[in-house]
XYZ file of C-alpha atoms in Angstrom:
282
model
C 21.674 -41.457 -0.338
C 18.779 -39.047 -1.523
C 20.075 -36.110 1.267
C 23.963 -36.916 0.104
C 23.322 -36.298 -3.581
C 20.474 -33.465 -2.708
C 23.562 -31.704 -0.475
C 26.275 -32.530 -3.746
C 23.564 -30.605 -5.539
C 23.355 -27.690 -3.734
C 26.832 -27.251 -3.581
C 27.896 -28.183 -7.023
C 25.091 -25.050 -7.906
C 26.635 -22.605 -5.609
C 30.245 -23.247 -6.942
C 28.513 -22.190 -10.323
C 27.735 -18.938 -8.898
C 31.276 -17.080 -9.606
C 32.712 -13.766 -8.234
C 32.038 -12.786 -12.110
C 28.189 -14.183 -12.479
C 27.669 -11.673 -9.273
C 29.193 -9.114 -10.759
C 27.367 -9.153 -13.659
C 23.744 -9.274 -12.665
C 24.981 -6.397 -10.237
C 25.306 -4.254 -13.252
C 22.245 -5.132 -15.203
C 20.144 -4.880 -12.307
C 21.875 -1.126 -12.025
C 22.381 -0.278 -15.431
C 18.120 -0.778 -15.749
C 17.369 0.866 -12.537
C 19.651 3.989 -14.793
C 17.381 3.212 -17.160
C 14.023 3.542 -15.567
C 15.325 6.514 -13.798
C 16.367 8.624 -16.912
C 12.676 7.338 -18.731
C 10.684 8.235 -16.020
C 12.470 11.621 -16.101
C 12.156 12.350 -19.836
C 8.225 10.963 -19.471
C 7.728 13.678 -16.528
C 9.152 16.609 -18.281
C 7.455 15.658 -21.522
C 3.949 15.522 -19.693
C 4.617 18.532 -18.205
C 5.665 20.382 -21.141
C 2.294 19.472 -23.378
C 0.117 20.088 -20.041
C 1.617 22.762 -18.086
C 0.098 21.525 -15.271
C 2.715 19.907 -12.693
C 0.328 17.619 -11.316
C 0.403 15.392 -14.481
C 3.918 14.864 -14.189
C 4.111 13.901 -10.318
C 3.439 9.707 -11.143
C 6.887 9.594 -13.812
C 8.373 11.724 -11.255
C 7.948 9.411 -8.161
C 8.945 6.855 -10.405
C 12.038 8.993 -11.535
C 12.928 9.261 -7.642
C 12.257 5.737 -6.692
C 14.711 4.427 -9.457
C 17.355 6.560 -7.976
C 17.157 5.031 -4.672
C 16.592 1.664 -5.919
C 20.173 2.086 -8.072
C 22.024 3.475 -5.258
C 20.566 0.966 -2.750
C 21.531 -1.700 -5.548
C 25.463 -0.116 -5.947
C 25.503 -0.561 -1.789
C 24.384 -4.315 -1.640
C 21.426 -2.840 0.464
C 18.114 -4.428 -1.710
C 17.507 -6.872 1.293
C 16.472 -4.116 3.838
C 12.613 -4.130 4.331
C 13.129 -0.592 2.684
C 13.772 -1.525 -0.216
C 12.275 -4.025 -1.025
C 8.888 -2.465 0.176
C 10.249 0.430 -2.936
C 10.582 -2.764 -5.544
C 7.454 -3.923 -4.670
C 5.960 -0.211 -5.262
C 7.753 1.107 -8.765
C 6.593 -2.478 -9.613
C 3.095 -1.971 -8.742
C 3.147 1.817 -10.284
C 4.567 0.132 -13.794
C 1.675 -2.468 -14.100
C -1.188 0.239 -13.346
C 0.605 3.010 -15.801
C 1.297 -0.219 -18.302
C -2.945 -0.236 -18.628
C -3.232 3.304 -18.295
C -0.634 4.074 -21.208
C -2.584 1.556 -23.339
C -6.077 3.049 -21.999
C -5.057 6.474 -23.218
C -3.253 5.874 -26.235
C 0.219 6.230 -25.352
C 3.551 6.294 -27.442
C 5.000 2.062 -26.894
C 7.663 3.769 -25.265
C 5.720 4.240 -22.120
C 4.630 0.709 -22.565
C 8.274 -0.770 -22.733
C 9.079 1.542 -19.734
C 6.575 0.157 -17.464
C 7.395 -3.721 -18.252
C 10.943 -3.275 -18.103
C 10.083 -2.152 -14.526
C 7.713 -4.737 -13.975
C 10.485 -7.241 -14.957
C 13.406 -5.239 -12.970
C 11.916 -4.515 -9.644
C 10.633 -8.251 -9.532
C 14.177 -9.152 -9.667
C 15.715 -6.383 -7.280
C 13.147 -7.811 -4.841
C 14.376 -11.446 -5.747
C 18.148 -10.390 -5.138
C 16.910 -8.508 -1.951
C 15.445 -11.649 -0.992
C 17.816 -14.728 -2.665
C 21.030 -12.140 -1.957
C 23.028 -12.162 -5.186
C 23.812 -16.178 -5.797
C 19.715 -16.581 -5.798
C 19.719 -19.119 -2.608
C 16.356 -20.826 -2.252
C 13.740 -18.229 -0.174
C 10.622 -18.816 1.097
C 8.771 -15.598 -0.967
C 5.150 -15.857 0.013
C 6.980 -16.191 4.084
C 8.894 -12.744 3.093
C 5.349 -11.056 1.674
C 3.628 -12.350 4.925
C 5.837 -11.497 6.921
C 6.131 -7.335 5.585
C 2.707 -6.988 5.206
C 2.625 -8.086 9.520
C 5.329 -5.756 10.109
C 3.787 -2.992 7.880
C 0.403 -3.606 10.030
C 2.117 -3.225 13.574
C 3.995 -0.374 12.002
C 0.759 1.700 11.260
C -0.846 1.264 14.904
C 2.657 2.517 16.548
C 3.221 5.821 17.013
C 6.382 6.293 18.897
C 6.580 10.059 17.433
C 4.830 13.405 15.989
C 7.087 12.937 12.850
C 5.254 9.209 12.967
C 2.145 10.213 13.229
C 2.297 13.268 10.429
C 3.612 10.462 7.789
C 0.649 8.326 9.679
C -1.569 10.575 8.766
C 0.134 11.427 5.008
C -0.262 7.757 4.448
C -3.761 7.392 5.685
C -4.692 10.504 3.296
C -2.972 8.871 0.403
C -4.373 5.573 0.880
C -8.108 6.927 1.215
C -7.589 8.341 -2.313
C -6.368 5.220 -3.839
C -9.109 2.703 -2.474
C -11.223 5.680 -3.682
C -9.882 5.494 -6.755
C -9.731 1.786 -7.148
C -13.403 1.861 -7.063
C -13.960 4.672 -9.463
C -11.824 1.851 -11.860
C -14.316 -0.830 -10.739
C -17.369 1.155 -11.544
C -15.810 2.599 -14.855
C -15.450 -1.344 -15.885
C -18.645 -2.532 -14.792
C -20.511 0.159 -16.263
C -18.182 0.436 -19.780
C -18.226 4.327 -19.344
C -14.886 4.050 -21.526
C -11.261 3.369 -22.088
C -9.851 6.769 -22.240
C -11.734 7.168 -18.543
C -10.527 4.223 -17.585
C -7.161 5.437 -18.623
C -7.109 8.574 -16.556
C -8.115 6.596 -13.548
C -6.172 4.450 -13.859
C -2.515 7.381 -14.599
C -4.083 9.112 -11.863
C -4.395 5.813 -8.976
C -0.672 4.478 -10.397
C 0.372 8.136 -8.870
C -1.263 7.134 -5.655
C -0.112 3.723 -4.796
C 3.445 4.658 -5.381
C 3.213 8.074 -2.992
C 1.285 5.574 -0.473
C 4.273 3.185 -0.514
C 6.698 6.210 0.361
C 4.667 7.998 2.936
C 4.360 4.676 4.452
C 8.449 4.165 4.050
C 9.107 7.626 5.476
C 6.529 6.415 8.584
C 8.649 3.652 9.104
C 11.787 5.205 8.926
C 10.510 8.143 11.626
C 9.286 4.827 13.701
C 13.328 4.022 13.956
C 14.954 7.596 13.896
C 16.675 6.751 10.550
C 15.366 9.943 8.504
C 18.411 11.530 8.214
C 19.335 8.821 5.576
C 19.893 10.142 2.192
C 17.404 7.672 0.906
C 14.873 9.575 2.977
C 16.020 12.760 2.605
C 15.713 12.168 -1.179
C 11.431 10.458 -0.665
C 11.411 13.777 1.753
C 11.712 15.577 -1.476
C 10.369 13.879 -3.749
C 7.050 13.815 -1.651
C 6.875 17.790 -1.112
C 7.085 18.530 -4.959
C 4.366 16.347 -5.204
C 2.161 17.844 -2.461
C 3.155 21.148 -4.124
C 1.989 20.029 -7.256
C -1.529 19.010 -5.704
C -1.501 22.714 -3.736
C -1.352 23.706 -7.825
C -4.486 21.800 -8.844
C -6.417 22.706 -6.116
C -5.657 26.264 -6.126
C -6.197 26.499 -10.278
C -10.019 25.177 -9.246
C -9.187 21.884 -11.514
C -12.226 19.460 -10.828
C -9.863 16.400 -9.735
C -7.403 17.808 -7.403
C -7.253 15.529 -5.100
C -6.916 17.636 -1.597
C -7.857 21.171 -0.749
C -4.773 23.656 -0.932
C -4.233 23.940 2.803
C -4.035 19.994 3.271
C -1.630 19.709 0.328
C 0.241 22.537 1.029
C 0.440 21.267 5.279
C 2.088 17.626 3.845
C 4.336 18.987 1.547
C 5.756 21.869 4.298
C 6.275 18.815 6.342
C 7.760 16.626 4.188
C 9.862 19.600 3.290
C 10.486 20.176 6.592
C 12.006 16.428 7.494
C 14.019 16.724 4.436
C 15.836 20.198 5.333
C 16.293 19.136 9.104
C 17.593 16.001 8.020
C 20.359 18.083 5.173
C 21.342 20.364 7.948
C 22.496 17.489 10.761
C 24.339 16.128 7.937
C 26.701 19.914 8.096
């Protein structure tokens, strides 16, 4: 009798789940992906505009570029590839860290509402990716299991030299963020201050979010699928922000993260990928 009513349940709940319901968290889910997209824009030119220094701006900007894929992956019913949700997971991640940052450093709220609404967004572009659209039950700590054994296997194959350059991208990338992770931990322990803390903290959001799309352009070299627009679009996103290291390091700034030639190397390759990838396409 239990099972009977259980299964009466279940399908009494997905009859609730109308054509129109779909529809509509479709465009919410879109309309703050547009959102995020045009705030992370506004915050990159604005940082670069009071800094003139392009490195500043490259975090908003990855952010910027991830929204834009998120919202067209959203448009195409596509949030359940391992792509994209791996993307949620990241622009989440980047909004928590800049959240603290922002609040280390004294920010304008608007950065502050920016970076929850993101929190809150990409949480439920990975649910849809996961649930699908009616929000059927899901096994969620199975799903982050599961990715982060796929993502291991991933980074000990090397099927090509396009595989093992974004290897090697994401192995730089990732260095710099556990590096940076423990500058945060020392900065706390020790109380050397909050508008340190705050600069770490801008400066490793930047990091984990390039880490997560070096590591999505590995995987998509592992399967052939570069020549994807999504791709092409990290491709590009990815060499402005190599560029913009180049910049530091070659101005002599005390934090650039890589020497010119290494910056300059990942961002001719990621430039590279991108261009190859445009020209099939004519």
């Amino acid at each position: 009798m239990n099972m009977s009513g259980g299964d009466a349940g279940d399908k009494a709940e997905k009859k609730a789940v109308t054509p129109e319901k779909i529809a509509g968290r479709k465009k919410r889910v879109a309309l703050v992906y547009r959102i995020l997209m045009t705030e992370t824009a506004l915050f990159s030119g604005v940082i670069y505009a009071k800094s003139r220094n392009p490195f500043y701006a490259v975090g908003p900007l990855l952010a910027c570029a991830v929204s834009h894929v998120l919202l067209g992956a959203a448009g195409e019913d596509r949030l359940a590839s391992d792509t994209y949700k791996r993307l949620n997971l990241g622009l989440g991640t980047y909004g928590l860290v800049a959240l603290f940052a922002g609040i280390c450093m004294g920010f304008p709220k608007i950065w502050a509402v920016s970076c929850v609404i993101a929190m809150i967004n990409t949480i439920k572009g990975y649910g849809y990716g996961l649930k699908g659209w009616e929000l059927a039950p899901a096994n969620a700590v199975g799903d982050l299991l599961g990715g982060w054994k796929s993502n291991f296997r991933s980074m000990v194959k090397i099927p090509t030299l396009k595989s093992a350059g974004y290897l090697a991208g994401t192995g730089v990338v990732g260095a710099l963020t556990l590096a940076k992770v423990r500058e945060v931990a020392e900065i706390i322990t020790t109380g050397a201050g909050t508008y340190k803390l705050g600069q770490r903290l801008f400066r490793l959001s930047m990091f984990m979010i390039l880490t997560v799309i070096m590591f999505t352009l590995k995987d998509a070299a592992d399967r052939d699928r570069l020549d994807g627009s999504t791709f092409v679009e990290l491709n590009g996103v990815a060499s402005i922000s190599f560029a913009a290291w180049a910049w530091e390091a070659y101005s002599g700034a005390a934090f650039a993260p890589l020497g010119v030639g290494a910056s300059l190397a990942l961002s001719l390759f990621s430039a590279s990928n991108g261009l190859v990838s445009i020209l099939k396409k004519k």
